[in-house]
Short mmCIF file of C-alpha atoms in Angstrom, two decimals:
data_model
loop_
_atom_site.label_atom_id
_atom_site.label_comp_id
_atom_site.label_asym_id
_atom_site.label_seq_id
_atom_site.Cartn_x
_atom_site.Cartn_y
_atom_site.Cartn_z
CA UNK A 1179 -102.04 -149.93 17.98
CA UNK A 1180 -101.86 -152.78 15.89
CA UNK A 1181 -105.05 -154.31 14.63
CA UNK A 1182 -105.31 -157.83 14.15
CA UNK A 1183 -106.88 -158.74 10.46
CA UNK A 1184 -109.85 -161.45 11.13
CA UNK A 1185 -110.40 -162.88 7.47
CA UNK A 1186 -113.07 -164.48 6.48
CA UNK A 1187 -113.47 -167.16 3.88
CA UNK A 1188 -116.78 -167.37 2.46
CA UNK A 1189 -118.49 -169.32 -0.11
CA UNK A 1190 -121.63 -170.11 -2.23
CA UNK A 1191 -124.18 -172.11 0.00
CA UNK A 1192 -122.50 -171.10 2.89
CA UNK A 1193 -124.56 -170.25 5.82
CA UNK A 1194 -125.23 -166.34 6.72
CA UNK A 1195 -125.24 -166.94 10.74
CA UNK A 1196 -121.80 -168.77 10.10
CA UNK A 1197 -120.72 -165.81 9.04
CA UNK A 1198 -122.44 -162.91 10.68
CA UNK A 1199 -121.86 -164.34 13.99
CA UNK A 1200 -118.00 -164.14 14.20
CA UNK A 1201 -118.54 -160.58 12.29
CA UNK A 1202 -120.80 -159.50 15.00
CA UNK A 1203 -118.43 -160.19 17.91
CA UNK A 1204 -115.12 -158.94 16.09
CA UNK A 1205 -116.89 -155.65 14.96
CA UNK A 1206 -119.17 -155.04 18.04
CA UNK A 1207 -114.80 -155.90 19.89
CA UNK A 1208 -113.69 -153.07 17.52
CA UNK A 1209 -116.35 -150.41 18.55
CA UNK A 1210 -115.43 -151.07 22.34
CA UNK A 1211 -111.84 -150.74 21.52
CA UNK A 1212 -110.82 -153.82 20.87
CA UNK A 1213 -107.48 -154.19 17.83
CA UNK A 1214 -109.55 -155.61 15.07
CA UNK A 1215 -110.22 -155.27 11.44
CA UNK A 1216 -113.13 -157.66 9.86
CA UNK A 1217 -113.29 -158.69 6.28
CA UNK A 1218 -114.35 -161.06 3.87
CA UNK A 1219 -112.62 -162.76 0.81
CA UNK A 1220 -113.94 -165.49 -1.60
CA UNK A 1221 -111.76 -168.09 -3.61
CA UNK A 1222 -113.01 -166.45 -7.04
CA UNK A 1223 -113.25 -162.76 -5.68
CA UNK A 1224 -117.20 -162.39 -6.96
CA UNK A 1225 -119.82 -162.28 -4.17
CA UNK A 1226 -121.71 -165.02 -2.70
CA UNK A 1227 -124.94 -166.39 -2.84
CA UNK A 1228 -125.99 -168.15 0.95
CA UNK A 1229 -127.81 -171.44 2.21
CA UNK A 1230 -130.64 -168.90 2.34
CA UNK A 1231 -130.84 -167.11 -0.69
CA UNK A 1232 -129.12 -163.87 0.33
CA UNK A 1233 -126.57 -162.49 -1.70
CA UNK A 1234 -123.08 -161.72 0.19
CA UNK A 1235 -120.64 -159.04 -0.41
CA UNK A 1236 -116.90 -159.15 -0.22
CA UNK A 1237 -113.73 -157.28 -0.26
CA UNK A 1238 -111.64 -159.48 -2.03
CA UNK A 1239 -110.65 -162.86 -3.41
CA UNK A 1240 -108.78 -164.85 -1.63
CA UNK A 1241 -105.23 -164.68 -3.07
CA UNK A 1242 -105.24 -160.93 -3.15
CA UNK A 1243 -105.36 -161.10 0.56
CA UNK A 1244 -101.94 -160.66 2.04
CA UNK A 1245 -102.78 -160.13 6.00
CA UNK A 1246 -104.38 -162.37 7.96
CA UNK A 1247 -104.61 -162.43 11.94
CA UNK A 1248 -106.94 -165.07 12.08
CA UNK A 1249 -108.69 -167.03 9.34
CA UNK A 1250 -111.78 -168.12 10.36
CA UNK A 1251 -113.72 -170.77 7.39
CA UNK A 1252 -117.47 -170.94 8.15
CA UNK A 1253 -119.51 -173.65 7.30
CA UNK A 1254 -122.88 -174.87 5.25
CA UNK A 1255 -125.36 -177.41 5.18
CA UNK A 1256 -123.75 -179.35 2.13
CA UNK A 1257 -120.26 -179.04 2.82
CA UNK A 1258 -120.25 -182.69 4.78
CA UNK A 1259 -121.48 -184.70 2.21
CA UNK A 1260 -121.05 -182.74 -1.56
CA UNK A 1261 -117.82 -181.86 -3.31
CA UNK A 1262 -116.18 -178.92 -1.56
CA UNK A 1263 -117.17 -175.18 -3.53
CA UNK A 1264 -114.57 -174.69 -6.21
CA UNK A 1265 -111.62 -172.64 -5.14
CA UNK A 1266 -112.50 -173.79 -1.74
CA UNK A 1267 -109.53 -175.65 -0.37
CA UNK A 1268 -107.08 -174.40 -2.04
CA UNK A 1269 -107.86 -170.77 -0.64
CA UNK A 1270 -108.20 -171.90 3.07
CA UNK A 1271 -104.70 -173.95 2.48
CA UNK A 1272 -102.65 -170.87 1.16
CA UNK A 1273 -104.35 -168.07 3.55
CA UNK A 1274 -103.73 -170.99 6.50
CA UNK A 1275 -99.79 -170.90 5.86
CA UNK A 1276 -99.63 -166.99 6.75
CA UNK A 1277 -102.29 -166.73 9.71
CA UNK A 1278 -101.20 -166.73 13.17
CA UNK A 1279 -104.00 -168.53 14.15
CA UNK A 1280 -107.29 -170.79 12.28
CA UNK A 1281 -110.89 -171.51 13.04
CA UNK A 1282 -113.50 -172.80 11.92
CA UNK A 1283 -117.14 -172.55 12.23
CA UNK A 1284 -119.97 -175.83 12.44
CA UNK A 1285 -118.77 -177.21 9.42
CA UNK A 1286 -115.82 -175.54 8.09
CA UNK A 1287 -114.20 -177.62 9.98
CA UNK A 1288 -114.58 -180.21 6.85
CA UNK A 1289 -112.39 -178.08 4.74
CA UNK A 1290 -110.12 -177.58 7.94
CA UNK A 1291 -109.46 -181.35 7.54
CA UNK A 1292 -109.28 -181.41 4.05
CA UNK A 1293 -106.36 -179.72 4.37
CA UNK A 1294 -104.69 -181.84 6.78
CA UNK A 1295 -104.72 -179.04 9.55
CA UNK A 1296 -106.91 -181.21 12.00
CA UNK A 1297 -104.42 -184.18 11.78
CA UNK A 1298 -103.77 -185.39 15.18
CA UNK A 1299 -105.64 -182.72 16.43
CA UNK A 1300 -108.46 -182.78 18.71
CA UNK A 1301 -111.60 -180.60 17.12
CA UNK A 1302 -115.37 -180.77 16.89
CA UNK A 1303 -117.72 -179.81 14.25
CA UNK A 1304 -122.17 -179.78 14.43
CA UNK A 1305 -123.92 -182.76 16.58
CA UNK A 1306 -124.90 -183.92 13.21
CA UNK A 1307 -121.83 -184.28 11.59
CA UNK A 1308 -119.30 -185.24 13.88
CA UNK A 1309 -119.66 -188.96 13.43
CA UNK A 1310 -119.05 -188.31 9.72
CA UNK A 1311 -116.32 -186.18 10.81
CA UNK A 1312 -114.11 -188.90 12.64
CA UNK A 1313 -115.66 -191.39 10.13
CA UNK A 1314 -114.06 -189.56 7.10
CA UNK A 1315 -110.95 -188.36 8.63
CA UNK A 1316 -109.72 -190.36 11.50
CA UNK A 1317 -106.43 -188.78 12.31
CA UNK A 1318 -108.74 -186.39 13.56
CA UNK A 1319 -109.71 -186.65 17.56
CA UNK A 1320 -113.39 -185.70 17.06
CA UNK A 1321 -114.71 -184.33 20.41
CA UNK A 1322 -118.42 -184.88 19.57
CA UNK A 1323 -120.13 -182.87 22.73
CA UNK A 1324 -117.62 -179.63 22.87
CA UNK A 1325 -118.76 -176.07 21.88
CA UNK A 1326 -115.87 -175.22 20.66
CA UNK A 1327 -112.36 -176.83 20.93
CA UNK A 1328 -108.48 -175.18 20.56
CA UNK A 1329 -105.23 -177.45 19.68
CA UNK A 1330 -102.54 -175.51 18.76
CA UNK A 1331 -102.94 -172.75 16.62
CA UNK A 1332 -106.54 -174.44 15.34
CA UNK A 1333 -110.03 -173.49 16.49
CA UNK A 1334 -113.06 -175.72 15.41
CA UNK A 1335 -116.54 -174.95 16.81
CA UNK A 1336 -120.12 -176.85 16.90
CA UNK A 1337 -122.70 -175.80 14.67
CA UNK A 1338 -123.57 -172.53 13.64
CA UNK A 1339 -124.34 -170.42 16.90
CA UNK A 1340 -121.27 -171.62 18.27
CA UNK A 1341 -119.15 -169.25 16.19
CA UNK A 1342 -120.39 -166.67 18.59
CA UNK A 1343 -118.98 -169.15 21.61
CA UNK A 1344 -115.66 -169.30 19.43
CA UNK A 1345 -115.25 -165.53 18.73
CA UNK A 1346 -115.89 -164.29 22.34
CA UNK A 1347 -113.01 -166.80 23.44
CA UNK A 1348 -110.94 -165.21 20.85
CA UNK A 1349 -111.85 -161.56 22.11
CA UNK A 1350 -110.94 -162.69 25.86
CA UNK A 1351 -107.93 -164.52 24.79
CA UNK A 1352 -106.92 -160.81 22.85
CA UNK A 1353 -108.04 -158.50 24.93
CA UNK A 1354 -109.22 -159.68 28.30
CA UNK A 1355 -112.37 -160.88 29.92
CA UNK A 1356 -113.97 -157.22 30.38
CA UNK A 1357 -113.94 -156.43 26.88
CA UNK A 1358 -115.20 -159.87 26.02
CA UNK A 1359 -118.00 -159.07 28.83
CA UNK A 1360 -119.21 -156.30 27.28
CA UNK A 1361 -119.08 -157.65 23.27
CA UNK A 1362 -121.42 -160.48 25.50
CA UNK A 1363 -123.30 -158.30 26.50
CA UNK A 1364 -123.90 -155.84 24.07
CA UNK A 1365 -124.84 -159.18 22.26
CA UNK A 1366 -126.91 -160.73 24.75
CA UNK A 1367 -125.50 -163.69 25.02
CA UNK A 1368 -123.33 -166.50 27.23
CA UNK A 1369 -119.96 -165.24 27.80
CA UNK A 1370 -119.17 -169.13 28.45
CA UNK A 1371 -122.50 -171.13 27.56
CA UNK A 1372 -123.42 -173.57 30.09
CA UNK A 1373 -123.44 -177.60 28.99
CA UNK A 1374 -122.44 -178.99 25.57
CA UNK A 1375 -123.69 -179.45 22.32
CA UNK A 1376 -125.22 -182.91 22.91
CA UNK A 1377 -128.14 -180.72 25.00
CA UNK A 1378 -129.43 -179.57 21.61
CA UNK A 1379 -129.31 -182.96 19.94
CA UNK A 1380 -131.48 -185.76 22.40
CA UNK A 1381 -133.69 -187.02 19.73
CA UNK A 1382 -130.70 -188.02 17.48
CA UNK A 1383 -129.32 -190.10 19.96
CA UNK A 1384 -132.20 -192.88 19.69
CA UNK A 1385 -131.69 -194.69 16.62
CA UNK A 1386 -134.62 -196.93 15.42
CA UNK A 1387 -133.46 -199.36 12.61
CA UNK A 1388 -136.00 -199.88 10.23
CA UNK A 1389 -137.60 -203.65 9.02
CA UNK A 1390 -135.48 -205.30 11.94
CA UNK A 1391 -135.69 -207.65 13.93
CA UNK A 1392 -135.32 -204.92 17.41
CA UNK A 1393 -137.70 -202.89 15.73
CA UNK A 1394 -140.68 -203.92 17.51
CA UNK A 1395 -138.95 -203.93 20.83
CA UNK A 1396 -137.71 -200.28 20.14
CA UNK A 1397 -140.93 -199.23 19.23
CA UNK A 1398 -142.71 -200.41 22.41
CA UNK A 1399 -140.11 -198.62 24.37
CA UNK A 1400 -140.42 -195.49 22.51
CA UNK A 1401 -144.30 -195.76 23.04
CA UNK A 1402 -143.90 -196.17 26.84
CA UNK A 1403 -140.80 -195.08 28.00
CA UNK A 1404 -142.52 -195.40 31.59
CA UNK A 1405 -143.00 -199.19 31.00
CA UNK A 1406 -141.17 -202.29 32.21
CA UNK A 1407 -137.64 -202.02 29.88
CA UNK A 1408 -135.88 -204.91 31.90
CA UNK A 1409 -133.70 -206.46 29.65
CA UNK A 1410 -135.57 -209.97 30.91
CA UNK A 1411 -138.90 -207.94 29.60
CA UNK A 1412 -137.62 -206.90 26.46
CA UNK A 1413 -136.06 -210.37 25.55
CA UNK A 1414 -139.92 -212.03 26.21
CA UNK A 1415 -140.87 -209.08 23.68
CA UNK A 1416 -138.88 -210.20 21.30
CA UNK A 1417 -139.03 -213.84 21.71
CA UNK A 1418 -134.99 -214.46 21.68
CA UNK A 1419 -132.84 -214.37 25.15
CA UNK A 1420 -131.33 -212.11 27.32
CA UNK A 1421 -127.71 -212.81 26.08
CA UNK A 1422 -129.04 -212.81 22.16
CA UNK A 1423 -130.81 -209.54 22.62
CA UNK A 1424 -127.71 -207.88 24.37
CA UNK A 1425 -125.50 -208.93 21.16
CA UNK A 1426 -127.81 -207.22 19.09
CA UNK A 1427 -128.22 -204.15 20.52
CA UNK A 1428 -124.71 -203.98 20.96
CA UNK A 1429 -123.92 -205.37 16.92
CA UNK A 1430 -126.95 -203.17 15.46
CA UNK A 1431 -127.10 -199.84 18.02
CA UNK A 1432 -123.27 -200.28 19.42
CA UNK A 1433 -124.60 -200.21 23.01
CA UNK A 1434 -126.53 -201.86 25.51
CA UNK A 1435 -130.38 -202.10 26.01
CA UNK A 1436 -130.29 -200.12 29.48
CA UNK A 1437 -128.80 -197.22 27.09
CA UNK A 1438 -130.91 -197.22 25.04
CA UNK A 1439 -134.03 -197.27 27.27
CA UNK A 1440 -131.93 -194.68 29.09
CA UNK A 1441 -131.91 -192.52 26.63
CA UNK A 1442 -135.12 -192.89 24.99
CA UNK A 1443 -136.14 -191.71 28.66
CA UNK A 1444 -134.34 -188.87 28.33
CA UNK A 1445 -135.86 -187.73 25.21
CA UNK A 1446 -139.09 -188.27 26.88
CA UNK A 1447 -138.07 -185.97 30.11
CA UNK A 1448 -136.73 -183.20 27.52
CA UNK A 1449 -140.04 -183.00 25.52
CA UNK A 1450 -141.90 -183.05 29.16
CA UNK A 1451 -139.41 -180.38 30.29
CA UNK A 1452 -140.11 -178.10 27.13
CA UNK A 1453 -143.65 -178.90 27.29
CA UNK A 1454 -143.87 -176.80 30.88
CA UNK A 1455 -143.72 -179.94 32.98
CA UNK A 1456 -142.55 -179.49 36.53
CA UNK A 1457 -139.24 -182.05 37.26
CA UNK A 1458 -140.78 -184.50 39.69
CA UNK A 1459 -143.65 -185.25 36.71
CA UNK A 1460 -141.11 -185.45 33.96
CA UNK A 1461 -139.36 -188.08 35.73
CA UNK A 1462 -142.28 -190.16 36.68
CA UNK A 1463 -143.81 -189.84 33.23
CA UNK A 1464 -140.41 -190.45 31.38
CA UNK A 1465 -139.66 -193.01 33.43
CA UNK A 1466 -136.77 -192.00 35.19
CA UNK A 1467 -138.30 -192.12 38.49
CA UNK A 1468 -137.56 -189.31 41.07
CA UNK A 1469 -136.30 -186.06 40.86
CA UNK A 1470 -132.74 -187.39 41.28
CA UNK A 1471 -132.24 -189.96 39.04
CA UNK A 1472 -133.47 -187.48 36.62
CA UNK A 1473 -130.53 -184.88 37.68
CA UNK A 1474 -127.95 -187.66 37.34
CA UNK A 1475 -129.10 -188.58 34.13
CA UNK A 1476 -129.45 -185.07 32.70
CA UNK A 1477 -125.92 -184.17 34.27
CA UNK A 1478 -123.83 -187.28 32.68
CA UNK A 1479 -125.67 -186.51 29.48
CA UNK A 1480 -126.10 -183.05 29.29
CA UNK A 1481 -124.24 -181.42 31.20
CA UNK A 1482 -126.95 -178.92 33.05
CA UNK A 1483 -129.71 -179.88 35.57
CA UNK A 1484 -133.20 -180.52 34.35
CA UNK A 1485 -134.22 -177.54 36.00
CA UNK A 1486 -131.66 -175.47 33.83
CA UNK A 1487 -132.99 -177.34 30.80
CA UNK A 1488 -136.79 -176.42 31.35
CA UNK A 1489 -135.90 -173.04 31.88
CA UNK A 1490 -133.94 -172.66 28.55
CA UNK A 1491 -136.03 -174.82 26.14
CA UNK A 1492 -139.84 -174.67 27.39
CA UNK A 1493 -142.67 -173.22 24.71
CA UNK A 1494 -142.45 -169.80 25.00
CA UNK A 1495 -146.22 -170.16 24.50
CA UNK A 1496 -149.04 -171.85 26.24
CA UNK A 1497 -152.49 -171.92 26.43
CA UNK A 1498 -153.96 -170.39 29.42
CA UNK A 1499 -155.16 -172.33 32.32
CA UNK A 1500 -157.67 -171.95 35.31
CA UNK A 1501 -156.60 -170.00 38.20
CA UNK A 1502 -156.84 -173.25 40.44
CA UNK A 1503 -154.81 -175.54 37.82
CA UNK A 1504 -151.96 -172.88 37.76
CA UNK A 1505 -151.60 -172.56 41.42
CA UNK A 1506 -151.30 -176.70 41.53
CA UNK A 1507 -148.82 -176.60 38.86
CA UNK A 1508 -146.59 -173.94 40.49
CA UNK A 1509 -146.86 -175.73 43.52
CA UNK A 1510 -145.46 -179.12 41.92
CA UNK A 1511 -143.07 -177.47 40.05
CA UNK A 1512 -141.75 -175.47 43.63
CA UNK A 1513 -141.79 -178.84 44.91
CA UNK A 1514 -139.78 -180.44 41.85
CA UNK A 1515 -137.31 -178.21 41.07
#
C-alpha cells in the first residue's frame, strides 16, 4: 500500500492547534487504516517555539525533505501583518513544486500567496484577515465566509479549527466517506460543519468610526437596536438629510444605513441567543421583529437558523432560576423555536 507523505511546515510563532489539528485527523486516518504518514519539517531544521509558548519538535528541515503527498503550511497570529519567519517562503515554494497537492491552514494561506500559488485562485483565510488578504494580494479571489475552499491542486482554510474541516475533506477525498466518518467521530466533530465562518465573526461586522460625524448616530443605534432606525429618523439624529446621510454611510462604512442597523440587530439577536433567550424574545428585543424575519436574517447572514445558533453558542452556564420562571421560559422558547 502506498502511503501518502502529509508534510508539515512549521514555524516559530506558529499556532499549536494549526498544527495539531491536521496531525490529529491524518494520524487518528492512519490508525483506522487509512495510507498516511505525518511529519513535520522547519525551514532551519531546529525545533519550534509556538504562539503559546510550547516548544515543537520536528523531523527535519525543510530541504532535506524529498517526499511530499501533501504540504499543508499552518498559520499564526503575526503572519498577516509582520515579515514572514526566516526561511519561511522559500521552504513552502521549493516543497510546493514536488507535492501533489497544497493547503493551508487560517493564515498560511499568507505565505500561500506569497508565493504566487493563490494567483487567480479562489481561497479564504480567518474572518479577520481576509479583507487584508484580497487587500494585499488581489489576484487572489478571497472567499471571505467559506470554511475551507479547493482550486486546483490548492487548499486554503478559515482560521484555526478549520484545519480539522480541511483535513477530513482530504481523508474523504483519499479514502472515502466511512473512513472520514469514523476519523469524525473518533474526533467528535462535524464531518461537514454546518454554516460559514461569518457565524463566528457578528461583532466585527459593525464598524463604529471614531470622532465622526455618524458616530453619534451609530452609537444610538447600537444602544437601542429595538429603536426607530428609519433612515428619515436617523437623518433628524444627525441633523443632515436623507440623501447626505446615505452618501456617508455608503463613503465611510461602504454600505447603506438599513445594513447597518441590520446588522447591528443581528449582533444584538446573537448575544440574546447565547445569553439563553428563547427566538421570539431575541427578535423583539433585537429588533428584528418576529420569529421570521429573524430566520431570514440569520439564514442570508449566517447560514444556520437562529434556533441552530442558540443551541451551539449559548453559556454553558447559568444561574439557576425558580421553578415557575423556568417553566415560562421553556414554554416561550417551545413557542419560539
Amino acid at each position: 500500500m502506498t502511503r501518502r507523505a502529509i508534510v508539515m511546515v512549521v514555524h516559530d510563532g506558529v499556532r499549536l492547534l494549526d498544527v495539531t489539528a491536521p496531525v490529529e485527523v491524518f494520524t487518528t486516518a492512519a490508525g483506522q487504516g487509512g495510507a498516511y504518514t505525518v511529519s513535520l519539517c522547519s525551514p532551519t531544521g531546529r525545533d519550534v517555539r509556538t504562539s503559546a509558548g510550547t516548544r515543537l519538535g520536528v523531523d527535519a528541515a525543510a530541504h532535506r525533505v524529498r517526499e511530499a503527498h501533501t504540504l499543508i503550511v499552518p498559520g499564526s497570529p503575526d503572519l498577516p501583518r509582520r515579515p514572514r519567519p526566516e526561511g519561511l517562503p522559500e521552504a513552502v515554494d521549493a516543497l510546493a513544486g514536488r507535492s501533489e497537492r497544497v493547503a493551508s491552514v487560517c493564515t498560511g494561506a499568507f505565505v500561500l500567496a506569497d508565493a504566487g500559488l493563490l494567483d487567480g485562485r479562489r481561497a479564504t483565510t480567518h474572518w479577520r484577515h481576509t479583507a487584508l488578504l484580497a487587500r494585499t494580494f488581489p489576484r487572489v479571489r478571497v472567499e471571505p465566509d467559506a470554511i475551507y475552499v479547493r482550486d486546483g491542486r490548492v487548499l486554503t482554510s478559515a482560521g484555526v479549527s478549520a484545519g480539522l474541516d480541511l483535513s477530513l475533506a482530504l481523508v474523504e477525498e483519499d479514502e472515502g466517506s466511512a473512513l472520514a466518518r469514523e476519523v469524525a467521530r473518533d474526533l467528535v466533530v462535524f464531518l461537514q460543519r454546518p454554516g460559514g465562518q461569518s457565524q463566528f465573526s457578528v461583532a466585527a461586522r459593525t464598524s463604529r468610526p471614531r470622532r465622526d460625524v455618524l458616530r453619534p448616530v451609530l452609537d444610538a443605534v447600537a444602544a437601542d437596536p429595538a429603536g426607530d432606525h428609519s433612515v428619515p429618523a436617523m437623518a433628524g439624529r444627525a441633523g443632515m438629510s436623507t440623501r447626505h446621510l446615505s452618501r456617508l454611510f455608503r463613503e465611510r462604512l461602504g454600505g447603506t444605513p438599513a445594513a447597518h442597523v441590520e446588522s447591528v440587530r443581528l449582533e444584538a439577536a446573537c448575544a440574546l441567543l447565547e445569553a439563553g433567550e428563547s427566538v421570539t424574545g431575541a427578535a423583539e428585543r433585537s429588533g428584528l421583529g418576529s420569529d421570521e424575519s429573524l430566520r431570514r436574517v440569520f439564514w442570508r447572514h449566517l447560514g444556520l437558523t437562529p434556533s441552530a445558533y442558540r443551541d451551539r453558542f449559548r453559556t454553558a452556564r447559568r444561574e439557576p432560576r425558580p421553578p415557575e420562571q423556568d417553566r415560562a421560559s421553556r414554554t416561550v422558547r417551545g413557542k419560539g423555536s
